[in-house]
Short mmCIF file of C-alpha atoms in Angstrom, two decimals:
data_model
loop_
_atom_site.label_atom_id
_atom_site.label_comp_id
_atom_site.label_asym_id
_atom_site.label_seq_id
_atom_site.Cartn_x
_atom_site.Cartn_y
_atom_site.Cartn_z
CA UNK A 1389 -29.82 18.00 -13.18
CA UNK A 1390 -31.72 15.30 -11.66
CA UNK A 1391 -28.97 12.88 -11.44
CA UNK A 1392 -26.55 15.79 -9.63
CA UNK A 1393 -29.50 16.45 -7.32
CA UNK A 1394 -29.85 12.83 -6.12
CA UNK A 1395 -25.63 12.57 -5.38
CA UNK A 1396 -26.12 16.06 -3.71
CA UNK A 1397 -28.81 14.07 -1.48
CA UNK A 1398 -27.07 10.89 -1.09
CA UNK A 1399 -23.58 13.18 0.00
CA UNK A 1400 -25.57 14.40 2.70
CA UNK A 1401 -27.10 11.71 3.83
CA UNK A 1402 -23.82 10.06 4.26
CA UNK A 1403 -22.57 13.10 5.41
CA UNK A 1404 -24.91 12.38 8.44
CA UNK A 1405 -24.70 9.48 8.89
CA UNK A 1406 -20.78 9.27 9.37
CA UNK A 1407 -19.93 7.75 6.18
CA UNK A 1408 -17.28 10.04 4.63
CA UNK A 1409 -15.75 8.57 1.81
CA UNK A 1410 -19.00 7.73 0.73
CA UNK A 1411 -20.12 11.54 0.93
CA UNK A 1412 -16.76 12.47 -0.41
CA UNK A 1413 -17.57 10.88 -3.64
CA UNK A 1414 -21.27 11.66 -3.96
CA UNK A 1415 -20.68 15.54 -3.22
CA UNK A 1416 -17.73 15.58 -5.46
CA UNK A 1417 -19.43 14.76 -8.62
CA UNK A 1418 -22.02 16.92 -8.08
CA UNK A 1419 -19.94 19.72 -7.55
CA UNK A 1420 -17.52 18.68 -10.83
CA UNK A 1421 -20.58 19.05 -12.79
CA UNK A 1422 -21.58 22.31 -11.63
CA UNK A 1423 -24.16 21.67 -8.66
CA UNK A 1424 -23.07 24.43 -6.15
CA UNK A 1425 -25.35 24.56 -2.96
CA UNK A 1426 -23.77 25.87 0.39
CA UNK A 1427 -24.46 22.32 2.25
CA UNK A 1428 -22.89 20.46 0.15
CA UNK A 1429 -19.52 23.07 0.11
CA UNK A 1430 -19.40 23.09 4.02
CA UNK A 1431 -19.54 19.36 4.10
CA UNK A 1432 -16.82 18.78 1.37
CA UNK A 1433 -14.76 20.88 3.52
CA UNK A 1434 -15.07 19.72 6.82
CA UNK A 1435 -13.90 16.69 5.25
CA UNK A 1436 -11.04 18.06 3.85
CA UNK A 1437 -10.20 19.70 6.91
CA UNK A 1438 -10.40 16.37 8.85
CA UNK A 1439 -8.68 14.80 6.28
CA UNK A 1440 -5.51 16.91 6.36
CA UNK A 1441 -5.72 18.47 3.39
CA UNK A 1442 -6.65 22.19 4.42
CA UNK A 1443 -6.13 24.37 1.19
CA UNK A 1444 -8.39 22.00 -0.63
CA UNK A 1445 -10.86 22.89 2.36
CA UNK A 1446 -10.26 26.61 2.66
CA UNK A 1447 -11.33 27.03 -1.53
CA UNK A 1448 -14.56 25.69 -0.28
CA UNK A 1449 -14.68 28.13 2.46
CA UNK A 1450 -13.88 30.82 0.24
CA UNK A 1451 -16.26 29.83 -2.21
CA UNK A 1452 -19.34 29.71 0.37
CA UNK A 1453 -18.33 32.98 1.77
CA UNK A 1454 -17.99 34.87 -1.63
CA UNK A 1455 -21.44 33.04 -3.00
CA UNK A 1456 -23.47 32.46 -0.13
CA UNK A 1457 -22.21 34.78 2.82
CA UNK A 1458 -22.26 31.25 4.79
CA UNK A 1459 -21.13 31.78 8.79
CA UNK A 1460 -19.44 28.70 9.01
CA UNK A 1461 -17.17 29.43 6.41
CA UNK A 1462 -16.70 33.17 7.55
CA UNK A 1463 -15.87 31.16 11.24
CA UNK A 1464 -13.09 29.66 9.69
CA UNK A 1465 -12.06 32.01 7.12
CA UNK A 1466 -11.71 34.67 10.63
CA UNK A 1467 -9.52 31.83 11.92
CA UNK A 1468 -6.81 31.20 9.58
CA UNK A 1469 -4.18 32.34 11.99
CA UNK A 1470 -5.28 30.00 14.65
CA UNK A 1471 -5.21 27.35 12.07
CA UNK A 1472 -1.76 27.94 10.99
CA UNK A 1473 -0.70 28.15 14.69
CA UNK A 1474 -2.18 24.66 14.77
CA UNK A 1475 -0.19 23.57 12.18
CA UNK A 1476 2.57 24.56 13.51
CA UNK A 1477 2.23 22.94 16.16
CA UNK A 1478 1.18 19.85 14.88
CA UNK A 1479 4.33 19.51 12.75
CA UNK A 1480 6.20 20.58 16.35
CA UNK A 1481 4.95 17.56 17.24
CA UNK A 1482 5.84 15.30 14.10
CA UNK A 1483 9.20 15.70 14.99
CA UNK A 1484 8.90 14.51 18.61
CA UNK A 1485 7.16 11.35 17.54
CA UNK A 1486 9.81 10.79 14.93
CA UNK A 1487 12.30 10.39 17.88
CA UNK A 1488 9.86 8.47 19.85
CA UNK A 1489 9.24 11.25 22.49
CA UNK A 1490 5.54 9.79 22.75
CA UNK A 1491 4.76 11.34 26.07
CA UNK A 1492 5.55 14.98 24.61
CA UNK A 1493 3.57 14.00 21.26
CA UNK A 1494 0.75 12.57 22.76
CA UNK A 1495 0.73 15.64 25.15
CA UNK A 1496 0.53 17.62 22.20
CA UNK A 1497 -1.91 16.23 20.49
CA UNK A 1498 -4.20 16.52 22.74
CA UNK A 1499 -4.01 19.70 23.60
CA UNK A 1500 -4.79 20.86 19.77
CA UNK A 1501 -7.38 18.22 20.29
CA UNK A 1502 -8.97 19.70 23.24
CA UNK A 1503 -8.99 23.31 21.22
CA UNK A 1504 -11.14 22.00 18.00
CA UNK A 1505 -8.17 20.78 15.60
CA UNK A 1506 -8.60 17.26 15.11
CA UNK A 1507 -7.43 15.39 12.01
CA UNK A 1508 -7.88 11.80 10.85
CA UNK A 1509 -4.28 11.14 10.99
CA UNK A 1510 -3.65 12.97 14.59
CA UNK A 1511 -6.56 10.60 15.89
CA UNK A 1512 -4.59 7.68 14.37
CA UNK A 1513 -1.71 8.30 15.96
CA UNK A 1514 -3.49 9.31 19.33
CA UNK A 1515 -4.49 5.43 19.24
CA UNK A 1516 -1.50 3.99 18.52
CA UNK A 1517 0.79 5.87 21.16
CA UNK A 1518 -1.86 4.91 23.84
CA UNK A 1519 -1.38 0.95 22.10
CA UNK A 1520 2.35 1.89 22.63
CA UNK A 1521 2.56 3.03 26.63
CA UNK A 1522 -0.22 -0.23 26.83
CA UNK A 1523 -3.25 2.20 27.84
CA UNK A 1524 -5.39 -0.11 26.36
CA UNK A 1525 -8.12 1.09 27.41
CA UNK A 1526 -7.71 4.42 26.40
CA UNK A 1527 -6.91 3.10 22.67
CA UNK A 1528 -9.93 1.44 21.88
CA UNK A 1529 -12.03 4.59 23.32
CA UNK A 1530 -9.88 7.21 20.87
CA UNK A 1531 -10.83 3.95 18.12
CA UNK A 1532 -14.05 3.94 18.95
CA UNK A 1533 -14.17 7.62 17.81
CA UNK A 1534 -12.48 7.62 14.48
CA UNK A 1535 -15.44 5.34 14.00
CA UNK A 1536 -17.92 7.91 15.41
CA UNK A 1537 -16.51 10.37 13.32
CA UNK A 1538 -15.99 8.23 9.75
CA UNK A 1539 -17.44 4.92 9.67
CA UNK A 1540 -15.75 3.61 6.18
CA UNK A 1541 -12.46 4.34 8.18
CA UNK A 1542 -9.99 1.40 6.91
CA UNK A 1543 -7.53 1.94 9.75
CA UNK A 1544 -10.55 1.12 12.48
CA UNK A 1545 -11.32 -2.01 10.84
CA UNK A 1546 -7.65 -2.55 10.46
CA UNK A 1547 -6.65 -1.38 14.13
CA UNK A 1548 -9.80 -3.54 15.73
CA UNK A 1549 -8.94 -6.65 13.92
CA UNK A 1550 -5.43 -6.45 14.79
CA UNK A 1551 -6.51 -5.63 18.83
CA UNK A 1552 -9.17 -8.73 18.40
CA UNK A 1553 -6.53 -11.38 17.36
CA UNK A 1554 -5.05 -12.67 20.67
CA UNK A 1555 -1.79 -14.10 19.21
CA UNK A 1556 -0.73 -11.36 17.23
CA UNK A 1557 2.67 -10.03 17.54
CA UNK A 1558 3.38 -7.10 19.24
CA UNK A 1559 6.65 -6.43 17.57
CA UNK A 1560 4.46 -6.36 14.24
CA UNK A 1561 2.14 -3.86 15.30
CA UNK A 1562 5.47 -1.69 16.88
CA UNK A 1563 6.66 -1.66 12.99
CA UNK A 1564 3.61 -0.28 11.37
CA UNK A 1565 3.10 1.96 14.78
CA UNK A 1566 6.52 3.70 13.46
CA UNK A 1567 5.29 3.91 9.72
CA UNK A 1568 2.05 5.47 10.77
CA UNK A 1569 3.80 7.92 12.88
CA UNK A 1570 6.61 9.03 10.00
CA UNK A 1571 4.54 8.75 6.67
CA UNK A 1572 0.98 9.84 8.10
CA UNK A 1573 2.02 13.10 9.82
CA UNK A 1574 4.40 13.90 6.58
CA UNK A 1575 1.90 14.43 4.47
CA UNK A 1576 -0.23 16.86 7.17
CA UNK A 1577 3.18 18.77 7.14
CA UNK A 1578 2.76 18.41 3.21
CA UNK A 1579 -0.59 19.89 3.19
CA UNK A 1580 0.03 22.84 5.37
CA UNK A 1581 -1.35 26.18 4.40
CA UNK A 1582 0.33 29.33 3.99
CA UNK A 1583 -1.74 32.05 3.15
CA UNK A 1584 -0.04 35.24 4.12
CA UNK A 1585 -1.63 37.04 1.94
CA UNK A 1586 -4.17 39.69 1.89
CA UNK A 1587 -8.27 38.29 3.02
CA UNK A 1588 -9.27 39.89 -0.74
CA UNK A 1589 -6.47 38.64 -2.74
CA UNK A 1590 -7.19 34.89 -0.95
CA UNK A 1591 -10.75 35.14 -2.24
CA UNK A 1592 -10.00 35.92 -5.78
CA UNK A 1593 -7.10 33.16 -5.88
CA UNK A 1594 -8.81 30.49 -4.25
CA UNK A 1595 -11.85 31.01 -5.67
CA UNK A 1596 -10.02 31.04 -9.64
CA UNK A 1597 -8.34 27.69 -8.86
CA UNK A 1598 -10.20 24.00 -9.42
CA UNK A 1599 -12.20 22.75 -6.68
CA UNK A 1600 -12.07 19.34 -6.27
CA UNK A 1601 -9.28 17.38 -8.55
CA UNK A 1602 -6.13 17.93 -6.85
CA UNK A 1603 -3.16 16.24 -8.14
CA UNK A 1604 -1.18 14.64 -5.56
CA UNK A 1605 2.22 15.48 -4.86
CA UNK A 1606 4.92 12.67 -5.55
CA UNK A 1607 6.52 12.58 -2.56
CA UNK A 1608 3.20 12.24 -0.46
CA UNK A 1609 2.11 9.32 -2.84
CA UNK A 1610 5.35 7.87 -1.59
CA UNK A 1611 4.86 7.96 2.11
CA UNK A 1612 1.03 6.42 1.24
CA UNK A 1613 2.27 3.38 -0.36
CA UNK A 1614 4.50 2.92 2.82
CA UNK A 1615 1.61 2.87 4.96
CA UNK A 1616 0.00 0.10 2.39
CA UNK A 1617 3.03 -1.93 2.90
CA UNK A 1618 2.78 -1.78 6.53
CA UNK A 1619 -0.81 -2.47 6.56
CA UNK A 1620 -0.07 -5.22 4.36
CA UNK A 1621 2.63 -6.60 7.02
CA UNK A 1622 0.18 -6.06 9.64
CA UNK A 1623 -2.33 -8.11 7.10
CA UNK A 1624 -0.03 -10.70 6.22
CA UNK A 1625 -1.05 -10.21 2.72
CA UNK A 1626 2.09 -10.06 1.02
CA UNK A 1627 0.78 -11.02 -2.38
CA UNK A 1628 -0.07 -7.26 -2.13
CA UNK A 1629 2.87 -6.17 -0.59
CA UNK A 1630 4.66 -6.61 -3.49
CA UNK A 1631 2.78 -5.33 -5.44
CA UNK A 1632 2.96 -2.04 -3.43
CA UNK A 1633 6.72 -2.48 -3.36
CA UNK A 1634 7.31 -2.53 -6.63
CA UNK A 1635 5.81 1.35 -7.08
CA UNK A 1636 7.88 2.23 -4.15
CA UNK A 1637 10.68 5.10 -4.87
CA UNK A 1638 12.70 4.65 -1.65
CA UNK A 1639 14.93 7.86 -2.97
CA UNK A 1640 11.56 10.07 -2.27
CA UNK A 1641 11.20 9.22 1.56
CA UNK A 1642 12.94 10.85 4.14
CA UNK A 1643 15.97 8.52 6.51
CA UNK A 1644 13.58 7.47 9.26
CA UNK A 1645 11.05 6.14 6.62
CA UNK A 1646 13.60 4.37 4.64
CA UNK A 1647 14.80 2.77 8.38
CA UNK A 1648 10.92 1.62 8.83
CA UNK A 1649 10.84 0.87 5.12
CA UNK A 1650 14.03 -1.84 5.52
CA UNK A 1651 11.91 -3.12 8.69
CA UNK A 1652 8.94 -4.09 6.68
CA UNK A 1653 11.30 -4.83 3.62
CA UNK A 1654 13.25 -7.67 6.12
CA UNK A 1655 10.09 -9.00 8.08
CA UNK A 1656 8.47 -9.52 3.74
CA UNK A 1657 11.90 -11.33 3.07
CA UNK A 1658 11.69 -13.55 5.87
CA UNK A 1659 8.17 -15.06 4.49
CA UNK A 1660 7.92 -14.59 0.78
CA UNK A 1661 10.01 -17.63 -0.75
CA UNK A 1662 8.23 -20.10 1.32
CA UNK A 1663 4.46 -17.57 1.28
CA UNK A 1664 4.67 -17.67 -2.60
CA UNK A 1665 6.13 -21.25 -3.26
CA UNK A 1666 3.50 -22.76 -1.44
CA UNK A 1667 0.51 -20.45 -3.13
CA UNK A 1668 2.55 -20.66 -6.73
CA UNK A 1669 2.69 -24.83 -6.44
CA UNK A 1670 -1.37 -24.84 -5.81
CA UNK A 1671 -1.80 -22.80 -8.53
CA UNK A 1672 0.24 -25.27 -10.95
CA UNK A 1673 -1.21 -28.17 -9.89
CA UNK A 1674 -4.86 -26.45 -10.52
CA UNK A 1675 -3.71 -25.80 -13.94
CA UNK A 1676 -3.76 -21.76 -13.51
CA UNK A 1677 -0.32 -21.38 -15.07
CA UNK A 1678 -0.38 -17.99 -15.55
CA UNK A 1679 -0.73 -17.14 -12.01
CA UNK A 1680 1.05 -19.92 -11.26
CA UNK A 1681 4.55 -18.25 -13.18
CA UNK A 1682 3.62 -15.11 -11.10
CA UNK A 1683 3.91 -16.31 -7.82
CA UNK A 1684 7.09 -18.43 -8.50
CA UNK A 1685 8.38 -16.14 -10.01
CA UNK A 1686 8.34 -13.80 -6.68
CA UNK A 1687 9.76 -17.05 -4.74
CA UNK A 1688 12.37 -17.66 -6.98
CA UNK A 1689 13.55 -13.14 -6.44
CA UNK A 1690 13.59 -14.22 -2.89
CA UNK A 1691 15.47 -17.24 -2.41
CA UNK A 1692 17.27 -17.69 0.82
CA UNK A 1693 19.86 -20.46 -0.27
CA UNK A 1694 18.08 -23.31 1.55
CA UNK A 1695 16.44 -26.68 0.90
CA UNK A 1696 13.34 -24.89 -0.90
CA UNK A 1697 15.52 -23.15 -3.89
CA UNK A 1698 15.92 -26.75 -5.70
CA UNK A 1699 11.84 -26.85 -5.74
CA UNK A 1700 11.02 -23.18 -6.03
CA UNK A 1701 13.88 -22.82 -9.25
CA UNK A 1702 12.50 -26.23 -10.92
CA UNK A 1703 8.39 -25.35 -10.26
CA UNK A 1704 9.56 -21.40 -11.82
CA UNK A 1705 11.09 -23.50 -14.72
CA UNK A 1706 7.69 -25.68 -15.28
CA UNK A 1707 5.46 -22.69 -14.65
CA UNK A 1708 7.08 -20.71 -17.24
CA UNK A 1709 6.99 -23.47 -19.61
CA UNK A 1710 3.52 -24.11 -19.12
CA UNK A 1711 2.14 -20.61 -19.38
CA UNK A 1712 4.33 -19.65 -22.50
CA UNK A 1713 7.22 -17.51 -20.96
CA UNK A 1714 11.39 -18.15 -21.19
CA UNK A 1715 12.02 -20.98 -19.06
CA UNK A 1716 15.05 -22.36 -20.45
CA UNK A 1717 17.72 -20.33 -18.19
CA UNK A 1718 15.80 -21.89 -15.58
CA UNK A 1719 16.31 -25.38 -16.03
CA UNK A 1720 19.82 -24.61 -16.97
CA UNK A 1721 20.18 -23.15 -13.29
CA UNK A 1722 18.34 -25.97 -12.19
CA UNK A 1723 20.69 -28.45 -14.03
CA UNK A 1724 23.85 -26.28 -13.02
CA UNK A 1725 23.25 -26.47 -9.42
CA UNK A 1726 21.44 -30.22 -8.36
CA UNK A 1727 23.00 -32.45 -10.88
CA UNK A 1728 22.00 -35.36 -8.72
CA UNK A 1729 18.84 -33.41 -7.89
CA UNK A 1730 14.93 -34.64 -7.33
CA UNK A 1731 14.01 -33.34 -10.72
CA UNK A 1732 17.28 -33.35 -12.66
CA UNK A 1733 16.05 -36.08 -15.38
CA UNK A 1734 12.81 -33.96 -15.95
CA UNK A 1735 15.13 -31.41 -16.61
CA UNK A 1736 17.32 -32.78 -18.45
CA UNK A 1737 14.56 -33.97 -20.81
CA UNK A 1738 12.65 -30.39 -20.93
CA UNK A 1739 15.72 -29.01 -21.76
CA UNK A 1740 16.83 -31.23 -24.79
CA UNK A 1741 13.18 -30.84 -26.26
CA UNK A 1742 13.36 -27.10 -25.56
CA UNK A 1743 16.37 -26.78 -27.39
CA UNK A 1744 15.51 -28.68 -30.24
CA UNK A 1745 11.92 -26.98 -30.73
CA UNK A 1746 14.17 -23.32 -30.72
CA UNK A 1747 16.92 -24.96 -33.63
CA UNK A 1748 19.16 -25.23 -31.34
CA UNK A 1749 20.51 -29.35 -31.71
CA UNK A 1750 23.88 -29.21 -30.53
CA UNK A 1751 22.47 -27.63 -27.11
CA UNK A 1752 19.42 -30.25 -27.23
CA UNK A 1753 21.91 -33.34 -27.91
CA UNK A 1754 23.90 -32.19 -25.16
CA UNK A 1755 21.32 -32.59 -22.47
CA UNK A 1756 19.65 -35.73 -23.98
CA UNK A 1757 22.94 -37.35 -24.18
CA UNK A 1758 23.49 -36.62 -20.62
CA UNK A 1759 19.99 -38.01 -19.99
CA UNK A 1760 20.40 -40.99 -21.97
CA UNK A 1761 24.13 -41.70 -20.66
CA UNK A 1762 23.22 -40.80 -16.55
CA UNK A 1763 20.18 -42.33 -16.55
CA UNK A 1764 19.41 -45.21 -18.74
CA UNK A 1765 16.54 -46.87 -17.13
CA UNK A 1766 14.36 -43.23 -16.58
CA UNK A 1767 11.11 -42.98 -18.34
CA UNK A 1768 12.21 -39.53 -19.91
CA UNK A 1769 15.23 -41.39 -21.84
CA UNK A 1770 12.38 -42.43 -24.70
CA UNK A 1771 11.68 -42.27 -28.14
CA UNK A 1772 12.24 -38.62 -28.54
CA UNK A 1773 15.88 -38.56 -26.51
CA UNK A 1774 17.34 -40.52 -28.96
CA UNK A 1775 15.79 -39.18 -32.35
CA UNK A 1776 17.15 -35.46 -30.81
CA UNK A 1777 20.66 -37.41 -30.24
CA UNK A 1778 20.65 -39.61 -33.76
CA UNK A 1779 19.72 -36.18 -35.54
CA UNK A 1780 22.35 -34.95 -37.99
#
């Protein structure tokens, strides 16, 4: 009990001190392992509630109100129309930002604003339609309160960095401006509540149901990992992007998304043969083969049919030799397509020993005849070429 006491204690604290994630997690596990005190319910769900995710926040309202008679959950409880007229709308507004009506979203927004409904991802996109119309000025004050409000905030350290770095593009930030704008507010509309039922029969329901572990819908997860890919645009990291890509399922997001996805999909393609070439040979030459394999690998998928492929297809081939994975129908492309290439004797000579370590002579006496034939005087026609090519 001691233990549950001291995360009640921290929750708060962090609670107060703006750090919600932080209290998020503290108050949670006390409350998973029984703890119930009417603090720690009213923080969890003003939380929720400025997180989005309002049914997860009303159960804690219900729960303080049944248990503890608590005023500030009765407050909201009385207000559940008023909240669903919010919600409304809020998703009213969605749709306007979705076809870049950003003076009648914005207008919106901060009208529900001005009457108490304020939500992490409304504030978000607040800041980036004032970024949009250039009221810079204006942007860094609404950023300047998502940090007021939640301090471990990613998309304020995100937003501030981006604003901070003078040569940044702008077309880059217009990109994940869009994303924000159709993946953020889709999961508000996927959150809405819709309790049309009786005050009595909400209390028993919600009060019968889990508290904390909610299980995320698939869809929603979907229109998350698009805003990590366009953070990781934004980032340049796109080690991570893909990564993040490969969970993606593009069938789960609605046409606009899938437009913004193919944005961030083209502006990835554009970068990642030379991004992972360049990181993939510095891991070879340090030795780290493994890693090495992985990040040629991703070069080699995006190959644009330029003077890199001959280096990024023969590096893949010596990477996946080197850290134990097939690497044969590599050099075999390799050989196929720059027979007068840079590396085309090393080749040659990998793949005659290759051959002959997997039984396979006639294929290995193939390549080291071509190797002892094409180039005489190279130091890979040795002692090892021609015992392959004398073998019976």
């Amino acid at each position: 009990m001691g233990e549950l006491v001291q995360f009640y204690k921290e929750g708060i604290e962090n609670f107060a001190e703006g750090n919600l994630n932080s209290a998020f997690n503290y108050l949670s596990m006390a409350v998973n392992e029984g703890l119930e005190i009417e603090e720690s319910n009213n923080a969890l769900a003003l939380i929720l509630m400025y997180r989005g995710e309002f049914e997860q926040a009303y159960r804690f309202f219900m729960i303080n109100n049944k248990k503890f008679n608590n005023k500030l959950s009765e407050k909201y409880l009385l207000e559940i129309d008023k909240v669903n007229n919010f919600i409304k709308r809020h998703n009213d507004m969605v749709d306007l930002a979705k076809r870049c009506r950003y003076d009648e979203a914005l207008s919106a927004l901060l009208f529900l604003r001005e009457n108490g409904f304020r939500t992490v991802n409304d504030d978000i996109l607040i800041c980036l339609i004032y970024h949009l119309k250039k009221e810079h000025k204006k942007c860094r004050q609404i950023l300047s309160e998502i940090y007021e409000m939640n301090k471990e905030e990613l998309f304020y350290y995100e937003m501030k960095s981006y604003l901070d770095r003078k040569s940044s593009s702008k077309m880059k930030l217009s990109m994940v401006s869009l994303a924000a704008i159709a993946i953020v507010f889709s999961s508000i509309t996927i959150s809405k509540i819709s309790i049309s039922k009786s005050y009595k029969a909400a209390q028993t329901d919600i009060a019968a149901r889990p508290v904390v572990n909610k299980t995320e819908k698939s869809d929603d997860s979907q229109y998350k990992l698009l805003v990590k890919l366009s953070d990781d645009i934004m980032k340049e990291d796109l080690y991570d992007f893909a990564q993040n890509d490969k969970k993606l399922d593009i069938s789960a997001l609605d046409e606009q998304s899938r437009a913004i996805y193919s944005k961030l999909k083209e502006n990835y393609s554009t970068k990642a043969e030379i991004y992972f070439y360049k990181n993939g040979l510095a891991f070879y030459k340090n030795g780290a083969y493994k890693k090495a394999y992985e990040y040629l690998s991703i070069a080699y998928d995006n190959m644009k049919n330029n003077y890199l492929d001959e280096h990024v297809i023969f590096f893949t081939s010596k990477a996946a030799k080197a850290s134990g994975n097939q690497s044969i129908n590599y050099y075999k492309e390799y050989v196929k397509k720059y027979s007068k290439g840079t590396y085309i004797e090393e080749c040659l000579y990998d793949l005659a020993i290759l051959s002959y370590e997997n039984k396979n002579v006639k294929e290995a006496q193939k390549y080291a005849s071509i190797l002892a034939s094409e180039y005489t005087a190279s130091i890979y026609n040795n002692d090892k070429i021609k015992l392959i090519i004398d073998k019976n």
